[in-house]
PDB file of C-alpha atoms in Angstrom:
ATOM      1  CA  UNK B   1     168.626 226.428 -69.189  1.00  0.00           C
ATOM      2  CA  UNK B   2     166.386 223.384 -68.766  1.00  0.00           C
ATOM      3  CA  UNK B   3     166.813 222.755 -72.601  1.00  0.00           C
ATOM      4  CA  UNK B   4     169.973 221.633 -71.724  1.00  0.00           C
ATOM      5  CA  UNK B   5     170.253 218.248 -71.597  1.00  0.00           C
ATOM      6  CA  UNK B   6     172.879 217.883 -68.719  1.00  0.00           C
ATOM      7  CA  UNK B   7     170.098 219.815 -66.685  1.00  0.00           C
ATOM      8  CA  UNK B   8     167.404 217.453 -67.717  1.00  0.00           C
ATOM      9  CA  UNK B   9     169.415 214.609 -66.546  1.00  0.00           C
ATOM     10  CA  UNK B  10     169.786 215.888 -63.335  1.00  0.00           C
ATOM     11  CA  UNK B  11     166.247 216.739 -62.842  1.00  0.00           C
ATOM     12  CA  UNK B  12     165.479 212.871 -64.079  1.00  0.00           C
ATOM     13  CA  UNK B  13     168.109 211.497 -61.429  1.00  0.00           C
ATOM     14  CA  UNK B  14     166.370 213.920 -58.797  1.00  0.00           C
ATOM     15  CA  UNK B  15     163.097 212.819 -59.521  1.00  0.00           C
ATOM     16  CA  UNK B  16     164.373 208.975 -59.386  1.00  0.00           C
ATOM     17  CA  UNK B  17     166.200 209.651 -56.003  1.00  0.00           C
ATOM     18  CA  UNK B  18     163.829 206.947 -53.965  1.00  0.00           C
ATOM     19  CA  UNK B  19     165.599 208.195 -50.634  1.00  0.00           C
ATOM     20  CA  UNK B  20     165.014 212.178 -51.029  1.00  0.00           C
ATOM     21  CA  UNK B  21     161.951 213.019 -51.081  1.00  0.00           C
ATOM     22  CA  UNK B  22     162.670 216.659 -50.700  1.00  0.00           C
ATOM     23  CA  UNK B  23     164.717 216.280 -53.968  1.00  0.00           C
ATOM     24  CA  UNK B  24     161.938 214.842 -55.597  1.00  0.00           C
ATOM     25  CA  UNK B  25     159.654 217.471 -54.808  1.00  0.00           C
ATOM     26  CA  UNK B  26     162.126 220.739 -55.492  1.00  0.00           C
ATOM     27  CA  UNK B  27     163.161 218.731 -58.837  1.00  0.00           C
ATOM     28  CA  UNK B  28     159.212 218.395 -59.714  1.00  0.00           C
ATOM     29  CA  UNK B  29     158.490 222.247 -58.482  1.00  0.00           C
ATOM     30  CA  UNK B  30     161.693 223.062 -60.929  1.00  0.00           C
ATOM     31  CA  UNK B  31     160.099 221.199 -64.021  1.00  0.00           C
ATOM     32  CA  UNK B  32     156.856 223.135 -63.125  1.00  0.00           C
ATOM     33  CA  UNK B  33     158.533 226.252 -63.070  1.00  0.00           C
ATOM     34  CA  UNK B  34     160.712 225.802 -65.610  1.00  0.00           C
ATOM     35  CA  UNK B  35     158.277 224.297 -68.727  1.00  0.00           C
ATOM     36  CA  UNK B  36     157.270 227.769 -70.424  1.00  0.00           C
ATOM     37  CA  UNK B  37     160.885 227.646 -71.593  1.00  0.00           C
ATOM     38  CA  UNK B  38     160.823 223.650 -72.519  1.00  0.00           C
ATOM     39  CA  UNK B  39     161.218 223.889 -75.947  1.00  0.00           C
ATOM     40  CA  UNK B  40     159.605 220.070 -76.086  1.00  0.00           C
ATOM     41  CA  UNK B  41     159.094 217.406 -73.597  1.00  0.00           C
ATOM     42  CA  UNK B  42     161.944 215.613 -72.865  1.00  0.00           C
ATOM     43  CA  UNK B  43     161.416 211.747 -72.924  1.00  0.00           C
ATOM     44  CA  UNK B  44     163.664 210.736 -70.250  1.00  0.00           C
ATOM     45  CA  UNK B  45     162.118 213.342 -67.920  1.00  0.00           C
ATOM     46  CA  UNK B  46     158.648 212.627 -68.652  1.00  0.00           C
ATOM     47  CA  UNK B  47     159.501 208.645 -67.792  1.00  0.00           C
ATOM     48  CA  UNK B  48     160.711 209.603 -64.303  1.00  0.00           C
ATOM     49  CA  UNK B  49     158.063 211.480 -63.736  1.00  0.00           C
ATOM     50  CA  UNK B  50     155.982 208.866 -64.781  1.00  0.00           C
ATOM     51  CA  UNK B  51     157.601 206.997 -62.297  1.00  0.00           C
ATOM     52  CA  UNK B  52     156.894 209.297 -59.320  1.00  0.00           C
ATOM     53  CA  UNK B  53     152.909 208.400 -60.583  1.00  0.00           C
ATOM     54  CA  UNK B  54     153.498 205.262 -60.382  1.00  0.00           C
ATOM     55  CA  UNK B  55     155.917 204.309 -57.094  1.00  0.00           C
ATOM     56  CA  UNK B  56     155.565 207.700 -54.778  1.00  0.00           C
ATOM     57  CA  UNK B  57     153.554 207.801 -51.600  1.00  0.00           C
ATOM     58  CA  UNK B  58     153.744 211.191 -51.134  1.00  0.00           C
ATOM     59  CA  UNK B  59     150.072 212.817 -51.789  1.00  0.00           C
ATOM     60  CA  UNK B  60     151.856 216.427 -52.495  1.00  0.00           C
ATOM     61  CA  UNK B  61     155.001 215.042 -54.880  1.00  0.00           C
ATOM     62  CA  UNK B  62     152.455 213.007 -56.869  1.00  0.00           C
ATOM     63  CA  UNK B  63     150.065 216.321 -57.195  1.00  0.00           C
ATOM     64  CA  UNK B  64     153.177 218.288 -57.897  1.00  0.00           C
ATOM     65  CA  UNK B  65     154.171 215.955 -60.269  1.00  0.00           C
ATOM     66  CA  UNK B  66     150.787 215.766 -62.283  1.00  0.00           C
ATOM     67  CA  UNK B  67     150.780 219.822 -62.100  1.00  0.00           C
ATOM     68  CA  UNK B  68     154.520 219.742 -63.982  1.00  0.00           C
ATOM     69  CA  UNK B  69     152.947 216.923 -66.597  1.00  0.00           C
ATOM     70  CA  UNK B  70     149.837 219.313 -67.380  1.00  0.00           C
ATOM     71  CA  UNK B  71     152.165 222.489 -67.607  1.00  0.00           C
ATOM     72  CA  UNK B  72     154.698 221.110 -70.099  1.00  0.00           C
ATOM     73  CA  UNK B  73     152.384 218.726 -72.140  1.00  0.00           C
ATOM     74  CA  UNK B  74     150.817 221.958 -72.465  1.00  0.00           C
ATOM     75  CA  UNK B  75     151.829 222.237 -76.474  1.00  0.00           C
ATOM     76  CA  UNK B  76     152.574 218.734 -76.755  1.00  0.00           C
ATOM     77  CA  UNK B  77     150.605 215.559 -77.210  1.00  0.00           C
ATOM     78  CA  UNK B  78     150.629 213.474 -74.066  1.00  0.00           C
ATOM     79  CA  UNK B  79     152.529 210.160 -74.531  1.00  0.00           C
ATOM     80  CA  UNK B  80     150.265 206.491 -75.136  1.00  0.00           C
ATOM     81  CA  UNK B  81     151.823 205.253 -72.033  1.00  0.00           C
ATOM     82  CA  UNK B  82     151.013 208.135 -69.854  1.00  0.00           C
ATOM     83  CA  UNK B  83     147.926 208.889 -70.941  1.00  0.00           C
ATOM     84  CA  UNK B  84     146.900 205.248 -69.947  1.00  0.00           C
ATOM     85  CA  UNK B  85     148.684 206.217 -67.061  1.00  0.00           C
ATOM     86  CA  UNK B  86     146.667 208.872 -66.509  1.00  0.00           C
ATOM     87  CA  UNK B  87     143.244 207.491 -67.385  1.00  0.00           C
ATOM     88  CA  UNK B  88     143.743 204.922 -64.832  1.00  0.00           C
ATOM     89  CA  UNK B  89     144.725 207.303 -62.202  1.00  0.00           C
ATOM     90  CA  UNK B  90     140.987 209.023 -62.554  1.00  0.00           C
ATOM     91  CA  UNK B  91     139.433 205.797 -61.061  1.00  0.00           C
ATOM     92  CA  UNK B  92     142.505 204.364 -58.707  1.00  0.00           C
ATOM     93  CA  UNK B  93     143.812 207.748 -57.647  1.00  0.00           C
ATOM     94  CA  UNK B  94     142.731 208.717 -53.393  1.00  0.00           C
ATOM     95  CA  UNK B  95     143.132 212.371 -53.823  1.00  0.00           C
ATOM     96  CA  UNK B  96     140.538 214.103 -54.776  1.00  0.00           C
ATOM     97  CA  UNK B  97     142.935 216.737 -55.783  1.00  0.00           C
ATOM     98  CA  UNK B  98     145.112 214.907 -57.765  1.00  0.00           C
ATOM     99  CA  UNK B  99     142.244 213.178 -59.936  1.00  0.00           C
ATOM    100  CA  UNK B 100     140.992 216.763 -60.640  1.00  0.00           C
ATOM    101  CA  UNK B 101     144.559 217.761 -62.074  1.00  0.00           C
ATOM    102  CA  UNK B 102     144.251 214.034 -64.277  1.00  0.00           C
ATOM    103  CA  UNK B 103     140.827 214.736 -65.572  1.00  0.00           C
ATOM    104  CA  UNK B 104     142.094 218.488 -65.999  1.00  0.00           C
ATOM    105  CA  UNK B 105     144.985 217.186 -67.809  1.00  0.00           C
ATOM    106  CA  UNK B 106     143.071 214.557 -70.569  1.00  0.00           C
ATOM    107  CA  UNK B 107     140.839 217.074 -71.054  1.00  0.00           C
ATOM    108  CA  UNK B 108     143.130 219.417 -72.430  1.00  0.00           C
ATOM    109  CA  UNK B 109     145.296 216.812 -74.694  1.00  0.00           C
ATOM    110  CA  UNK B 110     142.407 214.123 -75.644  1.00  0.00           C
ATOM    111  CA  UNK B 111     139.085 214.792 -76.428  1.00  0.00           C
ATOM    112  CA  UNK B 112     138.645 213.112 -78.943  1.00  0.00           C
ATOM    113  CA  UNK B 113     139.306 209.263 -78.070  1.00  0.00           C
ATOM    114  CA  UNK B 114     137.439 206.514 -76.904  1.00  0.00           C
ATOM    115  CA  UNK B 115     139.351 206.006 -74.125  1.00  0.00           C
ATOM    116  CA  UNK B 116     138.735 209.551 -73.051  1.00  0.00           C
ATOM    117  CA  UNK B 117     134.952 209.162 -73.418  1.00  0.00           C
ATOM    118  CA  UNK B 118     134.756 206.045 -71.468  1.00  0.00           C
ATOM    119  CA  UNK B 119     137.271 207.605 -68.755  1.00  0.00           C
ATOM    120  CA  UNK B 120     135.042 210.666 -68.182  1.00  0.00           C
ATOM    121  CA  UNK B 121     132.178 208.122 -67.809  1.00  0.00           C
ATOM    122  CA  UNK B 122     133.501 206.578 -65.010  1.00  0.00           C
ATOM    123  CA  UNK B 123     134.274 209.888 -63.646  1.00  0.00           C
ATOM    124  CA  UNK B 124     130.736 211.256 -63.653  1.00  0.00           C
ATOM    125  CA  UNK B 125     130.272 208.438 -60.889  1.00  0.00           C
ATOM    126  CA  UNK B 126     133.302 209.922 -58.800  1.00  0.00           C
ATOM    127  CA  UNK B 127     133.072 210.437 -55.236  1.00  0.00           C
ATOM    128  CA  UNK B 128     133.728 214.103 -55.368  1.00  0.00           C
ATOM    129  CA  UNK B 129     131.386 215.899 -56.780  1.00  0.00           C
ATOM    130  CA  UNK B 130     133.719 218.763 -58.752  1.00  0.00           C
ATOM    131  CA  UNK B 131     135.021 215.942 -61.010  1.00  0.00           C
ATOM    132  CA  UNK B 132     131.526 215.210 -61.465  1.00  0.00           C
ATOM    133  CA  UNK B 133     130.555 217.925 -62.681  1.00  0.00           C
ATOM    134  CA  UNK B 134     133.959 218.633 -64.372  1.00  0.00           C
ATOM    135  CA  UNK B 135     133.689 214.933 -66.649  1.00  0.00           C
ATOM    136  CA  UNK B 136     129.546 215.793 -67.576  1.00  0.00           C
ATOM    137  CA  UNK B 137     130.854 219.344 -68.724  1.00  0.00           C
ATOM    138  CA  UNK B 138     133.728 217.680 -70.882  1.00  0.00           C
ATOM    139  CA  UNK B 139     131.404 214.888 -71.789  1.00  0.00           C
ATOM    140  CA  UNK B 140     128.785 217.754 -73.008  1.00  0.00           C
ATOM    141  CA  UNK B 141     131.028 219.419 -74.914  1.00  0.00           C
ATOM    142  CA  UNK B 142     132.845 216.485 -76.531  1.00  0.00           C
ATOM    143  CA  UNK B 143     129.410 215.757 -77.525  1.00  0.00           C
ATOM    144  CA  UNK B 144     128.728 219.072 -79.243  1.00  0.00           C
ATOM    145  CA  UNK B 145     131.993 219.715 -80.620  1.00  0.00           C
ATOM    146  CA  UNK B 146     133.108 216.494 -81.631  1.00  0.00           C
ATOM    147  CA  UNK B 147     131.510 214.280 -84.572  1.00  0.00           C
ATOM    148  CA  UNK B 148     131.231 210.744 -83.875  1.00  0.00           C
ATOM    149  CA  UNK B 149     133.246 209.646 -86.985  1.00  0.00           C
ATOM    150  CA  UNK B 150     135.977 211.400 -85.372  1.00  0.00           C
ATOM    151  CA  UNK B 151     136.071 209.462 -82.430  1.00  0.00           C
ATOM    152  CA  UNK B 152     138.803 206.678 -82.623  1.00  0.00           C
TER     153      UNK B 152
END
């Protein structure tokens, strides 16, 4: 049951384990898998994957790991710190891939904030031209749905 905290713990310890990277990945597949049942985020396990973001070479375990954020912050705000995280990933981030899981992931927790606005404007000048088109879609709607009192 991965609302047992004993399980969490280990998934946090496998996702910290610098010198398995295999662990890292099954423990990220197993949060991915697993987060229709979390009944809410757990902190710890959210800061190692934060972690992964920010220390892991590994092109798949960091797009694994942004796929297992998205799926359990599903229901649930994203935290301050990993939603700066995660804004600053859209601009730094290589993958192409992994940027479109980011903007894929703000888009469904913040669209309201000024952060987010200014985010998606860097991403309309993104080298791949799906996030493109992806931020000046979110940017569009933001702009119809959202009124600018609102935005904070």
């Amino acid at each position: 049951d991965v609302n047992d905290a004993r399980i969490r713990s280990l998934l946090s310890r496998a996702l910290q384990d610098e010198d398995n990277p295999g662990g890292r990945l099954r423990a990220v597949r197993a949060v991915s898998q697993a987060s229709p049942r979390f009944s809410d985020p757990d902190p710890a396990l959210v800061e190692a994957m934060e972690q992964v973001l920010r220390t892991e070479d590994n092109e798949g375990i960091r797009l694994q790991t942004v796929k297992a954020l998205r799926s359990i912050h599903e229901q649930a705000p994203l935290p301050q710190s990993l939603k700066d995280r995660m804004i600053g990933m859209l601009t730094s981030e290589k993958s192409p891939a992994i940027r479109i899981e980011v903007l894929q992931i703000l888009a469904s927790s913040e669209m309201a904030s000024m952060e987010w606005r200014n985010a998606l404007q860097q991403a309309r000048q993104d080298s791949n031209p799906f996030i493109r088109r992806q931020a000046r879609e979110a940017l569009q709607e933001m702009e119809s749905t959202t009124p600018l009192e609102k935005v904070r």
